[in-house]
């Protein structure tokens, strides 16, 4: 997958993508991330990227021209055939659709992504209407800009790409993949400060372990995020389990 990120602050992206799983994915050519400075697509002497809002009001608005030109350059360079291969152009904004594991899975299916990092004051509306194909928010709070949101999206998407995680199974079990939170995990020592690892996990009985984990995932979701259970596809045995937990 190739990901092109348009930002006014390229240096912010140095850290997160040069670590662990991500760096390995880059080294193995499973993903390529290109950072583009929107300011490089200005033509005036002062490299102006924003301007006052028509109609007045506080805050500057990002100008459309450099953003359009940066995206057009990326499109030209990636050489996707217009109308054949789809290229999502995603504006990161608190006004976007809410990011989730499901959205991450959807994005992971594309060969290319373009992410535009907005600033909180605003982006010229013509970018939304005539350039972006999608708008994403990572939650109901306001960040200073789309950069951290873009990192969140890229992190969540890249770990879903085939071959990025050590074992293919590990993304399968993630919290949210099944619509449930993840079950409790333990490692050695068997007893730490008097707190013992649950007996079932030491039993070696794989069927029992799987059953326990699944129950714990449901129980934990019920306690912490009950609204997720309404959307999870529970079978009748699982629904019974929820009802019995609710009665406790
Ligand atoms: Cl994508 N951008 C900004 N500026 N704030 C946010 C956000 C994005 N998602 C949640 N808050």
XYZ file of N, CA and C and ligand atoms in Angstrom:
755
model
N 0.839 -1.198 0.000
C 0.000 0.000 0.000
C 0.873 1.248 0.000
N 0.459 2.219 -0.782
C 1.156 3.508 -0.776
C 0.256 4.549 -0.124
N 0.807 5.276 0.854
C 0.039 6.300 1.550
C 0.746 7.632 1.373
N 0.035 8.609 0.838
C 0.576 9.955 0.672
C -0.117 10.876 1.653
N 0.672 11.565 2.464
C 0.111 12.443 3.489
C 0.484 13.885 3.182
N -0.514 14.743 3.117
C -0.302 16.172 2.875
C -0.454 16.915 4.192
N 0.562 17.679 4.534
C 0.566 18.337 5.846
C 1.359 19.633 5.799
N 1.110 20.502 6.756
C 1.933 21.705 6.928
C 3.079 21.422 7.889
N 3.048 20.260 8.520
C 4.066 19.929 9.537
C 4.676 18.548 9.296
N 5.441 18.413 8.230
C 6.011 17.106 7.869
C 6.857 16.500 8.977
N 7.531 17.368 9.732
C 8.456 16.839 10.743
C 7.739 16.072 11.852
N 6.445 16.338 12.020
C 5.680 15.594 13.034
C 5.640 14.101 12.733
N 5.817 13.740 11.466
C 5.660 12.339 11.071
C 6.947 11.533 11.188
N 8.023 12.161 11.627
C 9.307 11.466 11.708
C 9.252 10.305 12.702
N 8.715 10.573 13.894
C 8.739 9.569 14.949
C 7.921 8.319 14.702
N 6.622 8.433 14.649
C 5.734 7.276 14.709
C 5.993 6.214 13.642
N 6.468 6.623 12.473
C 6.596 5.658 11.387
C 7.979 5.026 11.318
N 8.836 5.364 12.283
C 10.177 4.780 12.216
C 10.389 3.819 13.374
N 9.303 3.226 13.841
C 9.366 2.349 15.015
C 8.798 0.963 14.685
N 9.349 -0.038 15.357
C 8.823 -1.409 15.424
C 8.137 -1.974 14.194
N 6.903 -2.369 14.400
C 6.095 -3.023 13.377
C 6.031 -2.196 12.104
N 5.922 -0.885 12.305
C 5.754 -0.012 11.156
C 7.005 0.024 10.290
N 8.146 0.219 10.938
C 9.410 0.273 10.212
C 9.652 -1.041 9.469
N 9.310 -2.141 10.128
C 9.496 -3.451 9.504
C 8.633 -3.583 8.254
N 7.398 -3.056 8.349
C 6.491 -3.090 7.202
C 7.053 -2.265 6.044
N 7.682 -1.138 6.378
C 8.293 -0.295 5.347
C 9.485 -1.033 4.731
N 10.334 -1.601 5.601
C 11.516 -2.324 5.128
C 11.130 -3.473 4.202
N 10.010 -4.121 4.521
C 9.578 -5.268 3.704
C 8.721 -4.834 2.541
N 8.634 -3.527 2.328
C 7.922 -2.951 1.189
C 6.433 -3.302 1.181
N 5.886 -3.507 2.371
C 4.455 -3.765 2.467
C 3.683 -2.452 2.450
N 4.386 -1.385 2.855
C 3.772 -0.063 2.840
C 4.848 0.977 2.551
N 4.415 2.008 1.834
C 5.305 3.135 1.573
C 4.545 4.390 1.968
N 5.154 5.200 2.835
C 4.486 6.439 3.259
C 5.284 7.626 2.737
N 4.623 8.487 1.982
C 5.269 9.699 1.473
C 4.637 10.906 2.144
N 5.480 11.751 2.718
C 4.985 12.956 3.382
C 5.223 14.149 2.456
N 4.181 14.913 2.211
C 4.293 16.080 1.330
C 3.978 17.344 2.111
N 4.843 18.327 1.971
C 4.609 19.610 2.623
C 3.723 20.472 1.722
N 2.533 20.789 2.209
C 1.585 21.582 1.419
C 2.222 22.907 0.987
N 3.102 23.419 1.848
C 3.757 24.693 1.559
C 4.612 24.640 0.286
N 5.081 23.451 -0.062
C 5.891 23.306 -1.281
C 5.067 23.508 -2.547
N 3.763 23.571 -2.406
C 2.899 23.711 -3.583
C 2.325 25.121 -3.700
N 2.960 26.059 -3.000
C 2.577 27.466 -3.145
C 3.495 28.092 -4.193
N 3.062 29.229 -4.763
C 3.872 29.858 -5.815
C 4.292 31.277 -5.466
N 3.758 31.796 -4.369
C 4.105 33.176 -4.025
C 5.361 33.216 -3.161
N 5.918 34.380 -3.060
C 7.172 34.592 -2.360
C 7.098 34.184 -0.888
N 5.926 34.373 -0.294
C 5.789 34.091 1.142
C 5.263 32.685 1.427
N 5.064 31.905 0.389
C 4.564 30.525 0.539
C 3.295 30.483 1.386
N 2.338 31.273 0.966
C 1.111 31.441 1.742
C 0.206 30.220 1.621
N -0.129 29.639 2.769
C -1.006 28.455 2.754
C -2.404 28.757 3.291
N -2.541 29.905 3.977
C -3.871 30.206 4.531
C -4.206 31.678 4.328
N -5.443 32.005 4.589
C -5.901 33.376 4.357
C -7.135 33.615 5.224
N -7.547 34.883 5.290
C -8.713 35.235 6.105
C -9.977 34.599 5.546
N -10.917 34.366 6.447
C -12.183 33.766 6.026
C -13.081 34.811 5.379
N -13.642 34.469 4.233
C -14.686 35.321 3.654
C -15.813 35.415 4.663
N -16.332 36.610 4.843
C -17.422 36.788 5.801
C -16.936 37.149 7.177
N -15.611 37.059 7.363
C -15.029 37.454 8.644
C -15.011 36.344 9.661
N -14.598 36.685 10.860
C -14.497 35.688 11.922
C -13.050 35.389 12.225
N -12.831 34.833 13.415
C -11.471 34.538 13.852
C -10.935 33.326 13.104
N -9.635 33.260 12.998
C -9.007 32.064 12.434
C -8.801 32.149 10.949
N -7.737 31.500 10.521
C -7.387 31.485 9.114
C -7.925 30.207 8.480
N -8.092 30.251 7.181
C -8.612 29.097 6.442
C -7.545 28.640 5.453
N -7.332 27.337 5.363
C -6.345 26.822 4.408
C -6.834 27.064 2.986
N -5.970 27.633 2.181
C -6.293 27.959 0.794
C -6.426 26.683 -0.030
N -7.285 26.709 -1.039
C -7.476 25.498 -1.834
C -6.314 25.165 -2.780
N -5.691 26.214 -3.384
C -4.753 25.926 -4.493
C -3.630 24.956 -4.144
N -2.868 25.197 -3.054
C -1.756 24.271 -2.790
C -2.229 22.843 -2.506
N -3.391 22.718 -1.892
C -3.897 21.380 -1.571
C -4.314 20.651 -2.852
N -5.040 21.351 -3.721
C -5.414 20.735 -5.000
C -4.162 20.326 -5.781
N -3.188 21.234 -5.829
C -2.003 20.948 -6.643
C -1.184 19.796 -6.076
N -1.127 19.715 -4.760
C -0.396 18.607 -4.134
C -1.087 17.278 -4.440
N -2.395 17.240 -4.317
C -3.126 15.990 -4.597
C -2.991 15.620 -6.075
N -3.057 16.630 -6.949
C -2.933 16.341 -8.385
C -1.559 15.786 -8.727
N -0.538 16.294 -8.060
C 0.826 15.786 -8.268
C 0.901 14.321 -7.817
N 0.341 14.038 -6.653
C 0.345 12.669 -6.134
C -0.389 11.749 -7.112
N -1.523 12.198 -7.601
C -2.307 11.381 -8.542
C -1.504 11.081 -9.802
N -0.826 12.106 -10.298
C -0.042 11.952 -11.523
C 1.088 10.950 -11.273
N 1.777 11.100 -10.139
C 2.924 10.249 -9.839
C 2.537 8.802 -9.555
N 1.368 8.585 -8.962
C 0.996 7.204 -8.642
C 0.497 6.480 -9.875
N 0.063 7.229 -10.886
C -0.302 6.624 -12.168
C -1.472 5.668 -12.113
N -2.365 5.886 -11.163
C -3.579 5.070 -11.150
C -4.441 5.494 -12.347
N -5.069 4.523 -12.982
C -5.912 4.852 -14.138
C -7.247 5.426 -13.681
N -7.516 6.629 -14.117
C -8.741 7.338 -13.737
C -9.970 6.499 -14.068
N -10.835 6.318 -13.103
C -12.065 5.571 -13.343
C -11.889 4.060 -13.289
N -10.633 3.594 -13.222
C -10.387 2.149 -13.115
C -10.014 1.810 -11.673
N -8.879 2.373 -11.238
C -8.498 2.181 -9.846
C -8.978 3.374 -9.025
N -9.540 3.060 -7.868
C -10.069 4.097 -6.997
C -8.969 4.632 -6.089
N -8.917 5.940 -5.932
C -7.948 6.544 -5.029
C -8.685 7.372 -3.987
N -8.824 6.836 -2.765
C -9.480 7.624 -1.727
C -8.624 8.842 -1.358
N -9.249 9.996 -1.347
C -8.588 11.231 -0.912
C -9.335 11.665 0.349
N -8.663 11.473 1.477
C -9.361 11.586 2.765
C -8.929 12.843 3.508
N -9.883 13.675 3.810
C -9.625 14.861 4.630
C -9.839 14.504 6.093
N -8.796 14.723 6.913
C -8.928 14.496 8.362
C -9.528 15.742 8.983
N -10.696 15.604 9.554
C -11.409 16.745 10.111
C -12.383 16.271 11.184
N -12.570 17.094 12.234
C -13.543 16.698 13.263
C -14.966 16.578 12.708
N -15.192 17.079 11.489
C -16.527 16.977 10.892
C -16.728 15.688 10.095
N -15.679 14.848 10.037
C -15.764 13.643 9.221
C -16.558 12.521 9.868
N -16.691 11.419 9.109
C -17.335 10.234 9.696
C -16.379 9.643 10.732
N -16.943 9.019 11.732
C -16.161 8.546 12.860
C -15.307 7.338 12.476
N -14.015 7.413 12.763
C -13.107 6.309 12.471
C -13.384 5.141 13.408
N -13.242 3.930 12.895
C -13.492 2.724 13.682
C -12.692 1.588 13.053
N -12.699 0.449 13.721
C -12.015 -0.729 13.180
C -12.583 -1.099 11.812
N -13.887 -0.927 11.681
C -14.548 -1.228 10.407
C -14.037 -0.313 9.290
N -13.887 0.975 9.601
C -13.376 1.922 8.604
C -11.919 1.570 8.284
N -11.146 1.189 9.307
C -9.753 0.791 9.083
C -9.693 -0.389 8.109
N -10.578 -1.363 8.309
C -10.604 -2.529 7.420
C -10.966 -2.128 5.989
N -11.905 -1.213 5.895
C -12.308 -0.717 4.571
C -11.109 -0.058 3.877
N -10.396 0.808 4.598
C -9.274 1.524 3.992
C -8.129 0.579 3.639
N -7.984 -0.490 4.431
C -6.887 -1.441 4.198
C -7.044 -2.176 2.869
N -8.203 -2.079 2.256
C -8.442 -2.799 0.999
C -7.966 -2.020 -0.226
N -7.533 -0.790 -0.046
C -7.073 0.002 -1.200
C -5.574 -0.134 -1.416
N -5.133 0.082 -2.656
C -3.693 0.037 -2.952
C -3.030 1.359 -2.583
N -3.784 2.435 -2.602
C -3.260 3.776 -2.310
C -4.248 4.558 -1.456
N -3.698 5.430 -0.616
C -4.537 6.373 0.141
C -3.862 7.742 0.095
N -4.669 8.770 0.012
C -4.153 10.131 0.184
C -4.840 10.725 1.404
N -4.045 11.222 2.347
C -4.594 11.825 3.558
C -4.233 13.305 3.582
N -5.236 14.144 3.758
C -4.998 15.589 3.862
C -5.227 16.005 5.314
N -4.179 16.570 5.921
C -4.308 17.011 7.308
C -4.801 18.447 7.340
N -6.012 18.635 7.824
C -6.552 19.986 7.969
C -6.009 20.625 9.228
N -6.205 21.913 9.344
C -5.938 22.625 10.596
C -7.293 22.935 11.198
N -7.336 23.088 12.504
C -8.648 23.162 13.125
C -9.457 24.388 12.723
N -8.780 25.472 12.343
C -9.519 26.677 11.972
C -10.370 26.450 10.736
N -9.873 25.597 9.853
C -10.698 25.292 8.698
C -9.932 25.124 7.413
N -10.602 24.481 6.484
C -10.069 24.223 5.155
C -11.117 24.758 4.185
N -10.681 25.405 3.136
C -11.634 25.933 2.156
C -12.603 24.833 1.728
N -13.870 25.173 1.770
C -14.947 24.209 1.516
C -14.799 23.501 0.165
N -14.153 24.148 -0.809
C -14.016 23.522 -2.126
C -13.112 22.293 -2.098
N -12.265 22.223 -1.073
C -11.453 21.019 -0.905
C -12.361 19.845 -0.547
N -13.291 20.081 0.360
C -14.249 19.029 0.730
C -15.105 18.606 -0.450
N -15.591 19.637 -1.151
C -16.614 19.370 -2.166
C -16.057 18.801 -3.463
N -14.845 19.223 -3.832
C -14.368 18.880 -5.170
C -13.052 18.129 -5.196
N -12.489 17.820 -4.033
C -11.203 17.117 -4.029
C -11.260 15.876 -3.137
N -11.707 16.071 -1.898
C -11.774 14.940 -0.972
C -12.899 13.994 -1.405
N -12.633 12.692 -1.276
C -13.692 11.713 -1.551
C -14.284 11.208 -0.236
N -13.642 11.576 0.878
C -14.061 11.053 2.176
C -13.544 12.016 3.248
N -14.222 12.073 4.378
C -13.757 12.876 5.510
C -13.836 11.997 6.752
N -12.756 12.000 7.521
C -12.696 11.135 8.697
C -12.326 11.950 9.935
N -12.987 11.630 11.035
C -12.679 12.169 12.365
C -12.299 10.984 13.245
N -11.367 11.179 14.170
C -11.018 10.054 15.051
C -11.728 10.117 16.393
N -12.644 11.042 16.577
C -13.382 11.069 17.838
C -13.983 12.437 18.083
N -14.857 12.482 19.057
C -15.571 13.733 19.315
C -14.833 14.634 20.283
N -13.740 15.180 19.797
C -12.939 16.165 20.515
C -12.177 16.884 19.432
N -11.634 18.035 19.740
C -10.978 18.821 18.691
C -9.464 18.844 18.896
N -8.746 18.450 17.872
C -7.285 18.497 17.864
C -6.858 19.755 17.116
N -5.611 20.148 17.316
C -5.099 21.328 16.633
C -4.988 21.135 15.127
N -4.864 19.894 14.716
C -4.749 19.623 13.294
C -4.971 18.156 13.016
N -5.014 17.807 11.750
C -5.293 16.424 11.368
C -4.092 15.495 11.466
N -2.917 16.028 11.829
C -1.699 15.191 11.790
C -1.781 13.989 12.721
N -2.125 14.229 13.975
C -2.192 13.090 14.908
C -3.287 12.120 14.469
N -4.367 12.655 13.934
C -5.450 11.793 13.442
C -4.957 10.944 12.271
N -4.181 11.553 11.378
C -3.640 10.798 10.236
C -2.748 9.663 10.732
N -1.963 9.932 11.768
C -1.085 8.887 12.320
C -1.908 7.751 12.902
N -2.989 8.102 13.555
C -3.877 7.082 14.123
C -4.457 6.211 13.000
N -4.923 6.861 11.962
C -5.533 6.128 10.850
C -4.494 5.218 10.184
N -3.299 5.776 9.925
C -2.261 4.992 9.251
C -1.847 3.801 10.116
N -1.687 4.032 11.407
C -1.297 2.943 12.303
C -2.333 1.819 12.266
N -3.601 2.187 12.390
C -4.667 1.180 12.436
C -4.798 0.432 11.106
N -4.560 1.125 10.006
C -4.706 0.497 8.688
C -3.518 -0.415 8.377
N -2.305 0.096 8.651
C -1.107 -0.654 8.255
C -1.024 -1.998 8.963
N -1.404 -2.035 10.232
C -1.300 -3.313 10.948
C -2.283 -4.359 10.436
N -3.248 -3.915 9.597
C -4.183 -4.871 8.998
C -3.688 -5.417 7.661
N -2.647 -4.812 7.103
C -2.177 -5.260 5.791
C -1.557 -6.650 5.908
N -1.807 -7.489 4.911
C -1.278 -8.853 4.961
C 0.233 -8.866 5.158
N 0.695 -9.663 6.115
C 2.126 -9.831 6.347
C 2.737 -8.847 7.328
N 1.985 -7.831 7.746
C 2.574 -6.817 8.629
C 2.738 -7.348 10.054
N 1.746 -8.011 10.568
C 1.868 -8.578 11.914
C 2.520 -9.949 11.830
N 3.232 -10.311 12.893
C 3.927 -11.593 12.935
C 3.023 -12.744 12.538
N 1.992 -12.963 13.307
C 1.070 -14.043 12.975
C -0.238 -13.434 12.509
N -0.778 -13.982 11.449
C -2.001 -13.446 10.864
C -3.134 -13.466 11.881
N -3.015 -14.382 12.844
C -4.095 -14.519 13.816
C -4.201 -13.322 14.741
N -3.074 -12.623 14.974
C -3.125 -11.632 16.046
C -4.070 -10.460 15.773
N -4.240 -10.082 14.486
C -5.198 -9.010 14.197
C -6.632 -9.515 14.298
N -6.786 -10.838 14.099
C -8.115 -11.446 14.188
C -8.718 -11.327 15.579
N -7.850 -11.456 16.591
C -8.315 -11.484 17.983
C -8.460 -10.105 18.600
N -8.015 -9.076 17.877
C -8.018 -7.730 18.446
C -9.346 -7.333 19.041
N -9.247 -6.472 20.052
C -10.432 -5.759 20.505
C -11.058 -5.115 19.264
N -12.356 -5.148 19.200
C -13.139 -4.477 18.160
C -13.260 -5.243 16.858
N -12.302 -6.156 16.572
C -12.421 -6.883 15.309
C -13.704 -7.692 15.292
N -14.002 -8.307 16.433
C -15.225 -9.095 16.526
C -16.382 -8.253 17.071
N -16.155 -6.989 17.246
C -17.172 -6.140 17.865
C -17.166 -6.258 19.381
N -16.156 -6.957 19.909
C -16.030 -7.139 21.365
C -14.671 -6.620 21.826
N -14.568 -6.264 23.087
C -13.257 -5.932 23.654
C -12.464 -7.216 23.859
N -11.167 -7.075 23.948
C -10.322 -8.263 24.066
C -10.379 -8.856 25.480
N -10.162 -10.148 25.553
C -10.145 -10.867 26.835
C -8.850 -10.554 27.602
N -8.814 -10.816 28.917
C -7.604 -10.556 29.708
C -6.446 -11.468 29.287
N -5.248 -10.906 29.282
C -4.043 -11.640 28.911
C -3.119 -11.751 30.119
N -2.420 -12.856 30.202
C -1.442 -13.059 31.278
C -0.164 -13.657 30.713
N 0.960 -13.336 31.370
C 2.204 -14.023 31.065
C 2.855 -14.402 32.397
N 4.050 -14.997 32.369
C 4.699 -15.371 33.617
C 5.090 -14.136 34.420
N 5.211 -14.187 35.733
C 5.120 -15.397 36.563
C 3.664 -15.826 36.823
N 3.557 -17.096 37.157
C 2.256 -17.710 37.412
C 1.551 -17.028 38.584
N 2.350 -16.683 39.625
C 1.785 -15.922 40.745
C 2.664 -14.695 40.936
N 2.077 -13.522 40.899
C 2.832 -12.293 41.094
C 2.199 -11.535 42.252
N 2.999 -11.297 43.300
C 2.540 -10.619 44.518
C 1.243 -11.230 45.051
N 1.142 -12.529 44.874
C -0.018 -13.239 45.386
C -1.184 -13.292 44.409
N -1.058 -12.605 43.277
C -2.139 -12.622 42.288
C -1.862 -13.718 41.256
N -2.717 -14.700 41.239
C -2.473 -15.868 40.392
C -3.137 -15.723 39.028
N -2.516 -16.324 38.040
C -3.111 -16.420 36.703
C -4.308 -17.381 36.798
N -5.421 -17.057 36.180
C -6.579 -17.952 36.255
C -6.211 -19.397 35.895
N -6.729 -20.308 36.700
C -6.420 -21.731 36.572
C -6.642 -22.253 35.146
N -7.732 -21.844 34.546
C -8.100 -22.397 33.230
C -7.006 -22.152 32.192
N -6.308 -21.015 32.291
C -5.281 -20.680 31.301
C -4.053 -21.567 31.446
N -3.926 -22.206 32.628
C -2.771 -23.076 32.864
C -3.142 -24.538 32.663
N -4.404 -24.762 32.298
C -4.910 -26.131 32.218
C -4.432 -26.880 30.977
N -4.086 -26.137 29.946
C -3.716 -26.800 28.694
C -4.918 -27.293 27.914
N -6.101 -27.059 28.435
C -7.335 -27.489 27.755
C -7.775 -26.380 26.798
N -7.451 -26.562 25.525
C -7.626 -25.456 24.573
C -9.082 -25.077 24.346
N -9.946 -26.062 24.409
C -11.376 -25.771 24.233
C -11.886 -24.928 25.398
N -11.486 -25.334 26.615
C -11.878 -24.588 27.811
C -11.316 -23.165 27.793
N -10.067 -23.051 27.342
C -9.413 -21.732 27.283
C -10.154 -20.827 26.302
N -10.475 -21.360 25.143
C -11.185 -20.565 24.130
C -12.541 -20.117 24.667
N -13.216 -21.022 25.364
C -14.536 -20.714 25.927
C -14.417 -19.609 26.983
N -13.431 -19.760 27.857
C -13.214 -18.762 28.917
C -12.915 -17.389 28.322
N -12.039 -17.374 27.334
C -11.656 -16.090 26.726
C -12.861 -15.419 26.080
N -13.653 -16.221 25.402
C -14.816 -15.658 24.731
C -15.800 -15.098 25.750
N -16.010 -15.830 26.827
C -16.894 -15.338 27.894
C -16.365 -14.053 28.504
N -15.048 -14.020 28.745
C -14.435 -12.830 29.334
C -14.582 -11.620 28.411
N -14.416 -11.875 27.109
C -14.556 -10.781 26.133
C -15.975 -10.220 26.192
N -16.943 -11.091 26.258
C -18.340 -10.648 26.323
C -18.603 -9.919 27.636
N -18.124 -10.495 28.734
C -18.337 -9.899 30.055
C -17.703 -8.512 30.150
N -16.470 -8.422 29.651
C -15.742 -7.151 29.690
C -16.455 -6.103 28.835
N -16.930 -6.519 27.683
C -17.646 -5.588 26.799
C -18.944 -5.135 27.459
N -19.630 -6.069 28.088
C -20.882 -5.733 28.777
C -20.642 -4.704 29.879
N -19.565 -4.898 30.633
C -19.270 -3.996 31.753
C -18.822 -2.621 31.293
N -17.951 -2.606 30.249
C -17.299 -1.344 29.905
C -17.939 -0.608 28.748
N -18.405 -1.371 27.750
C -18.918 -0.746 26.535
C -20.185 -1.478 26.100
N -21.228 -1.446 26.948
C -22.432 -2.223 26.644
C -23.043 -1.891 25.286
N -22.842 -0.670 24.821
C -23.435 -0.287 23.529
C -22.825 -1.081 22.367
N -21.590 -1.606 22.575
C -20.964 -2.403 21.507
C -21.692 -3.730 21.317
N -22.252 -4.241 22.396
C -22.920 -5.547 22.307
C -24.150 -5.494 21.405
N -24.781 -4.327 21.361
C -25.958 -4.193 20.498
C -25.588 -4.370 19.031
N -24.343 -4.005 18.713
C -23.926 -4.074 17.307
C -23.169 -5.366 16.982
N -22.670 -6.067 18.020
C -21.932 -7.317 17.777
C -22.917 -8.383 17.296
N -22.441 -9.238 16.399
C -23.314 -10.319 15.916
C -23.230 -11.515 16.844
N -24.021 -11.493 17.899
C -23.987 -12.592 18.858
C -24.951 -13.695 18.426
N -24.532 -14.932 18.613
C -25.462 -16.036 18.342
C -26.324 -16.247 19.585
N -27.226 -17.218 19.530
C -28.191 -17.322 20.629
C -27.522 -17.755 21.934
N -26.480 -18.608 21.822
C -25.759 -19.033 23.032
C -25.083 -17.823 23.676
N -24.505 -16.952 22.828
C -23.823 -15.766 23.346
C -24.820 -14.799 23.982
N -25.971 -14.667 23.344
C -26.999 -13.782 23.908
C -27.447 -14.289 25.276
N -27.549 -15.624 25.391
C -27.919 -16.228 26.679
C -26.878 -15.904 27.740
N -25.617 -15.981 27.310
C -24.510 -15.678 28.214
C -24.625 -14.236 28.719
N -24.901 -13.314 27.812
C -25.070 -11.906 28.182
C -26.198 -11.766 29.194
N -27.313 -12.426 28.930
C -28.454 -12.328 29.842
C -28.101 -12.868 31.223
N -27.343 -13.984 31.264
C -26.981 -14.540 32.562
C -26.001 -13.624 33.302
N -25.089 -12.977 32.566
C -24.174 -12.020 33.195
C -24.928 -10.816 33.732
N -25.916 -10.389 32.967
C -26.680 -9.202 33.371
C -27.400 -9.445 34.701
N -27.774 -10.717 34.930
C -28.506 -11.035 36.152
C -27.594 -11.086 37.370
N -26.276 -11.175 37.140
C -25.339 -11.283 38.276
C -25.313 -9.989 39.108
Cl -9.336 14.279 12.011
N -8.892 16.621 13.116
C -8.983 17.506 14.118
N -8.461 18.710 13.951
N -9.569 17.231 15.268
C -10.075 16.007 15.401
C -10.019 15.052 14.404
C -9.416 15.388 13.246
N -10.635 13.938 14.836
C -11.032 14.210 16.066
N -10.723 15.459 16.415
